[in-house]
Amino acid sequence: MTDKLYPISIQHLIKWMLSEYKTDHIFGIHKDLFFSPKDSDPFRMQRYGQLLETPVGVAAGPHTQLSQNIIAAWLCGARYVELKTVQTLDELEVSKPCIDMQDEGYNCEWSQELKLEQSLDEYLNAWIAIHILRDHFSWHSDQEPGVIFNMSVGYDLAGIMKPNIQHFMDRMENSQELLDQKLDLLSAIYPNIKNLNIPARMTNNITLSTMHGCPPDEIERIAAYLITERKLQTAVKLNPTLLGPDRLRQILHVDLGYDGVRVPDAAFEHDLKYPDALELINNLQLQAEQSGVEFGLKLTNTLEVENIRPVLPEKESMLYLSGRALHPISINLAAKL
């Protein structure tokens, strides 16, 4: 099996879904496992001025690069979908394997493996497919989609201002030309698509992902641009190191028993410090209020740790920890903030 990702066409994707659903499955998931939204669901909420059918979702990662993974998550109840973070450098050589997921998770991949145009294509394919499935299942297809696609970009202001990222963001906010092309391609496969109201705007919100060690003034400049110039509902992803070395290591090593996880001192030294984070948050809250958009935080980014397990490539000195080992750290940081 190749370690490269090869996207499939929108025609292939829709044919695959509709054909497999004749056997009561989509992407191997039985229909009994599909989440069926109801108007009476007590957890329905409004977020960014949109209906969110569940307050559950998937964070940006390798799984949210491909349309079929986004759709599979949606089928099982994910309604807040953080799309894989994109950056201006979209020709990366990612060390493989790049994910070790047994109990806690480790990875050494950090941005999209697809070209930016491919990423845009995957996100729009998933967006269209979800609207088709809502119609096919008779799930209030005439109402709001009930799902939020959360755009995620990184990693510095210079990169975000590059033409390719600017084009990507423009198309995420208005994909009408590309959407019309795809709807024409699908009219013979799913004739009722001409009656569906599929918005050309996939998102009005964004999460800023910054590199470990990104200085606070750079984070603030990027977020201020997204808030004041782009007028996007904006969240900033913060690092778990904000909790401080003593508390973080207490939770990780003593409370949870992850003795073999080594968090280097450098991770705390080069990451955002707590007082700087508070100043940044207060400044951005004020700018968001003045711009008429929402500002929030994503807690948290992965935790930088030493690569001491004989699983991922030795050339990667640092790995990034996620999963249930990270969860209590993030919850405690949320409580502190």
GROMACS .gro file of C-alpha atoms in nm:
model
  337
    1MET     CA    1   0.000   0.000   0.000
    2THR     CA    2   0.129   0.346  -0.088
    3ASP     CA    3   0.176   0.603   0.186
    4LYS     CA    4   0.038   0.880  -0.038
    5LEU     CA    5  -0.319   1.009  -0.033
    6TYR     CA    6  -0.505   0.998  -0.363
    7PRO     CA    7  -0.842   1.178  -0.362
    8ILE     CA    8  -1.133   1.037  -0.561
    9SER     CA    9  -1.377   1.231  -0.779
   10ILE     CA   10  -1.710   1.359  -0.651
   11GLN     CA   11  -1.889   1.128  -0.896
   12HIS     CA   12  -1.707   0.823  -0.761
   13LEU     CA   13  -1.773   0.931  -0.402
   14ILE     CA   14  -2.150   0.975  -0.445
   15LYS     CA   15  -2.189   0.656  -0.649
   16TRP     CA   16  -1.996   0.465  -0.381
   17MET     CA   17  -2.219   0.596  -0.100
   18LEU     CA   18  -2.551   0.539  -0.277
   19SER     CA   19  -2.451   0.194  -0.401
   20GLU     CA   20  -2.329   0.075  -0.062
   21TYR     CA   21  -2.636   0.213   0.114
   22LYS     CA   22  -2.842  -0.048  -0.072
   23THR     CA   23  -2.676  -0.294   0.168
   24ASP     CA   24  -2.759  -0.070   0.468
   25HIS     CA   25  -2.399   0.047   0.499
   26ILE     CA   26  -2.195   0.352   0.405
   27PHE     CA   27  -1.817   0.320   0.418
   28GLY     CA   28  -1.861  -0.002   0.614
   29ILE     CA   29  -2.075   0.164   0.883
   30HIS     CA   30  -2.417   0.001   0.936
   31LYS     CA   31  -2.715   0.235   0.930
   32ASP     CA   32  -2.805   0.134   1.288
   33LEU     CA   33  -2.497   0.334   1.395
   34PHE     CA   34  -2.599   0.650   1.210
   35PHE     CA   35  -2.701   0.944   1.427
   36SER     CA   36  -3.051   1.055   1.329
   37PRO     CA   37  -3.112   1.418   1.436
   38LYS     CA   38  -3.442   1.518   1.594
   39ASP     CA   39  -3.587   1.862   1.665
   40SER     CA   40  -3.638   1.753   2.027
   41ASP     CA   41  -3.272   1.663   2.091
   42PRO     CA   42  -3.182   1.853   2.412
   43PHE     CA   43  -2.821   1.910   2.304
   44ARG     CA   44  -2.904   2.108   1.988
   45MET     CA   45  -2.750   2.452   2.004
   46GLN     CA   46  -2.659   2.764   1.810
   47ARG     CA   47  -2.295   2.826   1.733
   48TYR     CA   48  -2.162   3.111   1.519
   49GLY     CA   49  -2.520   3.194   1.425
   50GLN     CA   50  -2.582   2.845   1.289
   51LEU     CA   51  -2.765   2.536   1.406
   52LEU     CA   52  -2.537   2.270   1.553
   53GLU     CA   53  -2.721   1.940   1.588
   54THR     CA   54  -2.470   1.797   1.837
   55PRO     CA   55  -2.193   1.962   2.041
   56VAL     CA   56  -1.961   1.679   1.931
   57GLY     CA   57  -1.707   1.666   1.655
   58VAL     CA   58  -1.362   1.585   1.525
   59ALA     CA   59  -1.048   1.792   1.559
   60ALA     CA   60  -0.816   1.876   1.272
   61GLY     CA   61  -0.598   1.580   1.188
   62PRO     CA   62  -0.508   1.331   0.917
   63HIS     CA   63  -0.862   1.191   0.940
   64THR     CA   64  -1.020   1.522   0.835
   65GLN     CA   65  -0.819   1.549   0.516
   66LEU     CA   66  -1.036   1.317   0.306
   67SER     CA   67  -1.404   1.358   0.226
   68GLN     CA   68  -1.504   1.001   0.311
   69ASN     CA   69  -1.360   1.037   0.663
   70ILE     CA   70  -1.548   1.362   0.720
   71ILE     CA   71  -1.869   1.196   0.601
   72ALA     CA   72  -1.812   0.889   0.821
   73ALA     CA   73  -1.768   1.114   1.125
   74TRP     CA   74  -2.085   1.306   1.033
   75LEU     CA   75  -2.285   0.983   0.992
   76CYS     CA   76  -2.194   0.884   1.347
   77GLY     CA   77  -2.294   1.218   1.501
   78ALA     CA   78  -2.003   1.456   1.456
   79ARG     CA   79  -2.146   1.798   1.377
   80TYR     CA   80  -1.851   2.025   1.454
   81VAL     CA   81  -1.591   1.930   1.197
   82GLU     CA   82  -1.253   2.095   1.226
   83LEU     CA   83  -1.099   2.051   0.883
   84LYS     CA   84  -0.735   1.958   0.854
   85THR     CA   85  -0.507   2.258   0.905
   86VAL     CA   86  -0.364   2.398   0.583
   87GLN     CA   87  -0.055   2.609   0.527
   88THR     CA   88   0.113   2.777   0.232
   89LEU     CA   89   0.380   2.502   0.212
   90ASP     CA   90   0.173   2.222   0.064
   91GLU     CA   91   0.443   1.991  -0.072
   92LEU     CA   92   0.566   1.820   0.244
   93GLU     CA   93   0.757   1.500   0.294
   94VAL     CA   94   0.584   1.351   0.598
   95SER     CA   95   0.777   1.081   0.786
   96LYS     CA   96   0.591   0.750   0.763
   97PRO     CA   97   0.457   0.594   0.967
   98CYS     CA   98   0.352   0.918   1.131
   99ILE     CA   99   0.087   0.800   1.379
  100ASP     CA  100   0.113   0.563   1.677
  101MET     CA  101  -0.229   0.512   1.836
  102GLN     CA  102  -0.255   0.239   2.099
  103ASP     CA  103  -0.365   0.398   2.427
  104GLU     CA  104  -0.246   0.757   2.419
  105GLY     CA  105  -0.165   0.880   2.070
  106TYR     CA  106   0.157   1.008   1.914
  107ASN     CA  107   0.218   1.170   1.579
  108CYS     CA  108   0.494   1.338   1.384
  109GLU     CA  109   0.279   1.488   1.106
  110TRP     CA  110   0.186   1.851   1.125
  111SER     CA  111   0.010   1.981   0.815
  112GLN     CA  112  -0.193   1.871   0.517
  113GLU     CA  113  -0.055   1.596   0.294
  114LEU     CA  114  -0.259   1.722   0.000
  115LYS     CA  115  -0.208   2.022  -0.223
  116LEU     CA  116  -0.424   2.319  -0.122
  117GLU     CA  117  -0.652   2.281  -0.425
  118GLN     CA  118  -0.698   1.914  -0.336
  119SER     CA  119  -0.783   2.005   0.023
  120LEU     CA  120  -1.043   2.255  -0.096
  121ASP     CA  121  -1.185   1.990  -0.328
  122GLU     CA  122  -1.211   1.731  -0.050
  123TYR     CA  123  -1.388   1.971   0.184
  124LEU     CA  124  -1.638   2.076  -0.084
  125ASN     CA  125  -1.700   1.713  -0.182
  126ALA     CA  126  -1.781   1.629   0.180
  127TRP     CA  127  -2.003   1.939   0.208
  128ILE     CA  128  -2.203   1.836  -0.099
  129ALA     CA  129  -2.222   1.471   0.007
  130ILE     CA  130  -2.363   1.562   0.349
  131HIS     CA  131  -2.641   1.766   0.185
  132ILE     CA  132  -2.718   1.477  -0.049
  133LEU     CA  133  -2.736   1.231   0.240
  134ARG     CA  134  -2.964   1.460   0.441
  135ASP     CA  135  -3.198   1.462   0.144
  136HIS     CA  136  -3.163   1.088   0.082
  137PHE     CA  137  -3.245   1.012   0.448
  138SER     CA  138  -3.527   1.272   0.455
  139TRP     CA  139  -3.353   1.457   0.738
  140HIS     CA  140  -3.502   1.806   0.703
  141SER     CA  141  -3.301   1.875   0.390
  142ASP     CA  142  -3.491   2.201   0.346
  143GLN     CA  143  -3.355   2.339   0.674
  144GLU     CA  144  -3.010   2.438   0.796
  145PRO     CA  145  -2.746   2.165   0.749
  146GLY     CA  146  -2.690   2.143   1.126
  147VAL     CA  147  -2.318   2.089   1.078
  148ILE     CA  148  -2.035   2.340   1.109
  149PHE     CA  149  -1.722   2.311   0.897
  150ASN     CA  150  -1.445   2.482   1.092
  151MET     CA  151  -1.159   2.604   0.874
  152SER     CA  152  -0.813   2.566   1.026
  153VAL     CA  153  -0.505   2.754   0.907
  154GLY     CA  154  -0.145   2.801   1.017
  155TYR     CA  155   0.125   2.874   1.093
  156ASP     CA  156   0.243   3.234   1.061
  157LEU     CA  157   0.104   3.560   0.924
  158ALA     CA  158   0.344   3.570   0.629
  159GLY     CA  159   0.228   3.226   0.517
  160ILE     CA  160  -0.141   3.306   0.565
  161MET     CA  161  -0.106   3.618   0.349
  162LYS     CA  162   0.045   3.419   0.059
  163PRO     CA  163  -0.179   3.405  -0.253
  164ASN     CA  164  -0.246   3.032  -0.230
  165ILE     CA  165  -0.380   3.050   0.128
  166GLN     CA  166  -0.575   3.367   0.048
  167HIS     CA  167  -0.733   3.189  -0.250
  168PHE     CA  168  -0.815   2.887  -0.032
  169MET     CA  169  -0.985   3.104   0.231
  170ASP     CA  170  -1.176   3.300  -0.034
  171ARG     CA  171  -1.310   2.975  -0.183
  172MET     CA  172  -1.403   2.834   0.159
  173GLU     CA  173  -1.615   3.146   0.206
  174ASN     CA  174  -1.755   3.142  -0.149
  175SER     CA  175  -1.719   2.829  -0.360
  176GLN     CA  176  -2.004   2.908  -0.601
  177GLU     CA  177  -1.816   2.851  -0.928
  178LEU     CA  178  -1.665   2.521  -0.818
  179LEU     CA  179  -1.992   2.415  -0.652
  180ASP     CA  180  -2.187   2.473  -0.974
  181GLN     CA  181  -1.939   2.262  -1.169
  182LYS     CA  182  -1.976   1.974  -0.926
  183LEU     CA  183  -2.355   1.996  -0.919
  184ASP     CA  184  -2.358   1.966  -1.298
  185LEU     CA  185  -2.143   1.654  -1.276
  186LEU     CA  186  -2.383   1.499  -1.023
  187SER     CA  187  -2.716   1.581  -1.186
  188ALA     CA  188  -2.731   1.246  -1.367
  189ILE     CA  189  -2.624   1.050  -1.057
  190TYR     CA  190  -2.855   1.223  -0.809
  191PRO     CA  191  -3.122   1.412  -1.007
  192ASN     CA  192  -3.279   1.580  -0.703
  193ILE     CA  193  -2.956   1.766  -0.640
  194LYS     CA  194  -3.095   2.051  -0.851
  195ASN     CA  195  -3.360   2.106  -0.582
  196LEU     CA  196  -3.117   2.114  -0.290
  197ASN     CA  197  -3.008   2.444  -0.140
  198ILE     CA  198  -2.637   2.382  -0.089
  199PRO     CA  199  -2.471   2.702   0.039
  200ALA     CA  200  -2.166   2.822  -0.151
  201ARG     CA  201  -2.020   2.935   0.181
  202MET     CA  202  -1.881   2.632   0.361
  203THR     CA  203  -1.773   2.825   0.669
  204ASN     CA  204  -1.780   3.158   0.849
  205ASN     CA  205  -1.539   3.048   1.122
  206ILE     CA  206  -1.177   2.953   1.166
  207THR     CA  207  -0.929   2.805   1.413
  208LEU     CA  208  -0.577   2.942   1.419
  209SER     CA  209  -0.317   2.672   1.464
  210THR     CA  210   0.026   2.802   1.560
  211MET     CA  211   0.355   2.619   1.574
  212HIS     CA  212   0.493   2.517   1.911
  213GLY     CA  213   0.707   2.814   2.010
  214CYS     CA  214   0.514   3.078   1.812
  215PRO     CA  215   0.562   3.414   1.993
  216PRO     CA  216   0.253   3.579   2.146
  217ASP     CA  217   0.272   3.893   1.933
  218GLU     CA  218   0.268   3.679   1.617
  219ILE     CA  219  -0.034   3.483   1.740
  220GLU     CA  220  -0.215   3.808   1.817
  221ARG     CA  221  -0.132   3.961   1.478
  222ILE     CA  222  -0.270   3.661   1.291
  223ALA     CA  223  -0.587   3.638   1.500
  224ALA     CA  224  -0.642   4.015   1.471
  225TYR     CA  225  -0.623   3.985   1.092
  226LEU     CA  226  -0.878   3.700   1.089
  227ILE     CA  227  -1.111   3.894   1.321
  228THR     CA  228  -1.086   4.249   1.190
  229GLU     CA  229  -1.007   4.201   0.821
  230ARG     CA  230  -1.172   3.868   0.742
  231LYS     CA  231  -1.456   3.911   0.994
  232LEU     CA  232  -1.442   3.541   1.076
  233GLN     CA  233  -1.563   3.385   1.400
  234THR     CA  234  -1.219   3.300   1.534
  235ALA     CA  235  -1.070   3.053   1.779
  236VAL     CA  236  -0.704   3.029   1.878
  237LYS     CA  237  -0.558   2.691   1.960
  238LEU     CA  238  -0.347   2.703   2.276
  239ASN     CA  239  -0.083   2.457   2.393
  240PRO     CA  240  -0.118   2.234   2.702
  241THR     CA  241   0.216   2.369   2.833
  242LEU     CA  242   0.021   2.674   2.955
  243LEU     CA  243  -0.069   2.463   3.258
  244GLY     CA  244   0.295   2.485   3.368
  245PRO     CA  245   0.554   2.208   3.414
  246ASP     CA  246   0.470   2.114   3.774
  247ARG     CA  247   0.095   2.076   3.731
  248LEU     CA  248   0.121   1.915   3.388
  249ARG     CA  249   0.375   1.657   3.500
  250GLN     CA  250   0.177   1.588   3.817
  251ILE     CA  251  -0.129   1.501   3.609
  252LEU     CA  252   0.061   1.306   3.346
  253HIS     CA  253   0.301   1.108   3.563
  254VAL     CA  254   0.146   1.086   3.910
  255ASP     CA  255  -0.231   1.107   3.856
  256LEU     CA  256  -0.246   0.918   3.525
  257GLY     CA  257   0.063   0.699   3.555
  258TYR     CA  258   0.216   0.782   3.217
  259ASP     CA  259   0.566   0.747   3.359
  260GLY     CA  260   0.728   0.680   3.020
  261VAL     CA  261   0.619   1.008   2.865
  262ARG     CA  262   0.895   1.268   2.870
  263VAL     CA  263   0.799   1.631   2.825
  264PRO     CA  264   1.120   1.831   2.769
  265ASP     CA  265   1.182   2.155   2.957
  266ALA     CA  266   1.223   2.322   2.617
  267ALA     CA  267   0.853   2.266   2.545
  268PHE     CA  268   0.763   2.499   2.832
  269GLU     CA  269   1.043   2.745   2.756
  270HIS     CA  270   0.951   2.815   2.393
  271ASP     CA  271   0.572   2.800   2.424
  272LEU     CA  272   0.333   3.081   2.517
  273LYS     CA  273   0.346   3.173   2.887
  274TYR     CA  274   0.031   3.204   3.098
  275PRO     CA  275   0.045   3.583   3.164
  276ASP     CA  276   0.105   3.645   2.792
  277ALA     CA  277  -0.189   3.419   2.708
  278LEU     CA  278  -0.423   3.615   2.936
  279GLU     CA  279  -0.319   3.945   2.777
  280LEU     CA  280  -0.360   3.799   2.429
  281ILE     CA  281  -0.705   3.659   2.510
  282ASN     CA  282  -0.828   3.988   2.657
  283ASN     CA  283  -0.700   4.188   2.360
  284LEU     CA  284  -0.861   3.955   2.106
  285GLN     CA  285  -1.191   3.944   2.294
  286LEU     CA  286  -1.207   4.322   2.270
  287GLN     CA  287  -1.123   4.322   1.898
  288ALA     CA  288  -1.386   4.054   1.831
  289GLU     CA  289  -1.649   4.252   2.018
  290GLN     CA  290  -1.566   4.562   1.815
  291SER     CA  291  -1.578   4.361   1.490
  292GLY     CA  292  -1.907   4.189   1.571
  293VAL     CA  293  -1.770   3.835   1.567
  294GLU     CA  294  -1.709   3.569   1.830
  295PHE     CA  295  -1.369   3.483   1.974
  296GLY     CA  296  -1.290   3.158   2.149
  297LEU     CA  297  -1.018   2.914   2.244
  298LYS     CA  298  -0.944   2.560   2.136
  299LEU     CA  299  -0.805   2.357   2.425
  300THR     CA  300  -0.569   2.214   2.348
  301ASN     CA  301  -0.307   2.151   2.088
  302THR     CA  302  -0.104   1.831   2.116
  303LEU     CA  303   0.171   1.802   2.379
  304GLU     CA  304   0.532   1.803   2.264
  305VAL     CA  305   0.716   1.496   2.399
  306GLU     CA  306   1.042   1.312   2.332
  307ASN     CA  307   1.041   1.027   2.082
  308ILE     CA  308   1.150   0.733   2.299
  309ARG     CA  309   0.916   0.462   2.169
  310PRO     CA  310   1.056   0.233   1.897
  311VAL     CA  311   0.757   0.287   1.668
  312LEU     CA  312   0.786   0.612   1.472
  313PRO     CA  313   1.100   0.713   1.276
  314GLU     CA  314   1.408   0.778   1.492
  315LYS     CA  315   1.492   1.091   1.292
  316GLU     CA  316   1.191   1.258   1.454
  317SER     CA  317   1.329   1.367   1.791
  318MET     CA  318   0.993   1.504   1.907
  319LEU     CA  319   0.643   1.362   1.886
  320TYR     CA  320   0.307   1.520   1.963
  321LEU     CA  321   0.085   1.348   2.219
  322SER     CA  322  -0.294   1.329   2.197
  323GLY     CA  323  -0.574   1.102   2.314
  324ARG     CA  324  -0.687   1.026   2.666
  325ALA     CA  325  -0.353   1.119   2.823
  326LEU     CA  326  -0.404   1.474   2.694
  327HIS     CA  327  -0.769   1.507   2.794
  328PRO     CA  328  -0.725   1.566   3.172
  329ILE     CA  329  -0.448   1.817   3.101
  330SER     CA  330  -0.675   2.012   2.866
  331ILE     CA  331  -0.968   2.001   3.110
  332ASN     CA  332  -0.750   2.134   3.391
  333LEU     CA  333  -0.620   2.414   3.170
  334ALA     CA  334  -0.980   2.502   3.079
  335ALA     CA  335  -1.066   2.515   3.450
  336LYS     CA  336  -0.765   2.738   3.522
  337LEU     CA  337  -0.853   2.980   3.243
   0.00000   0.00000   0.00000
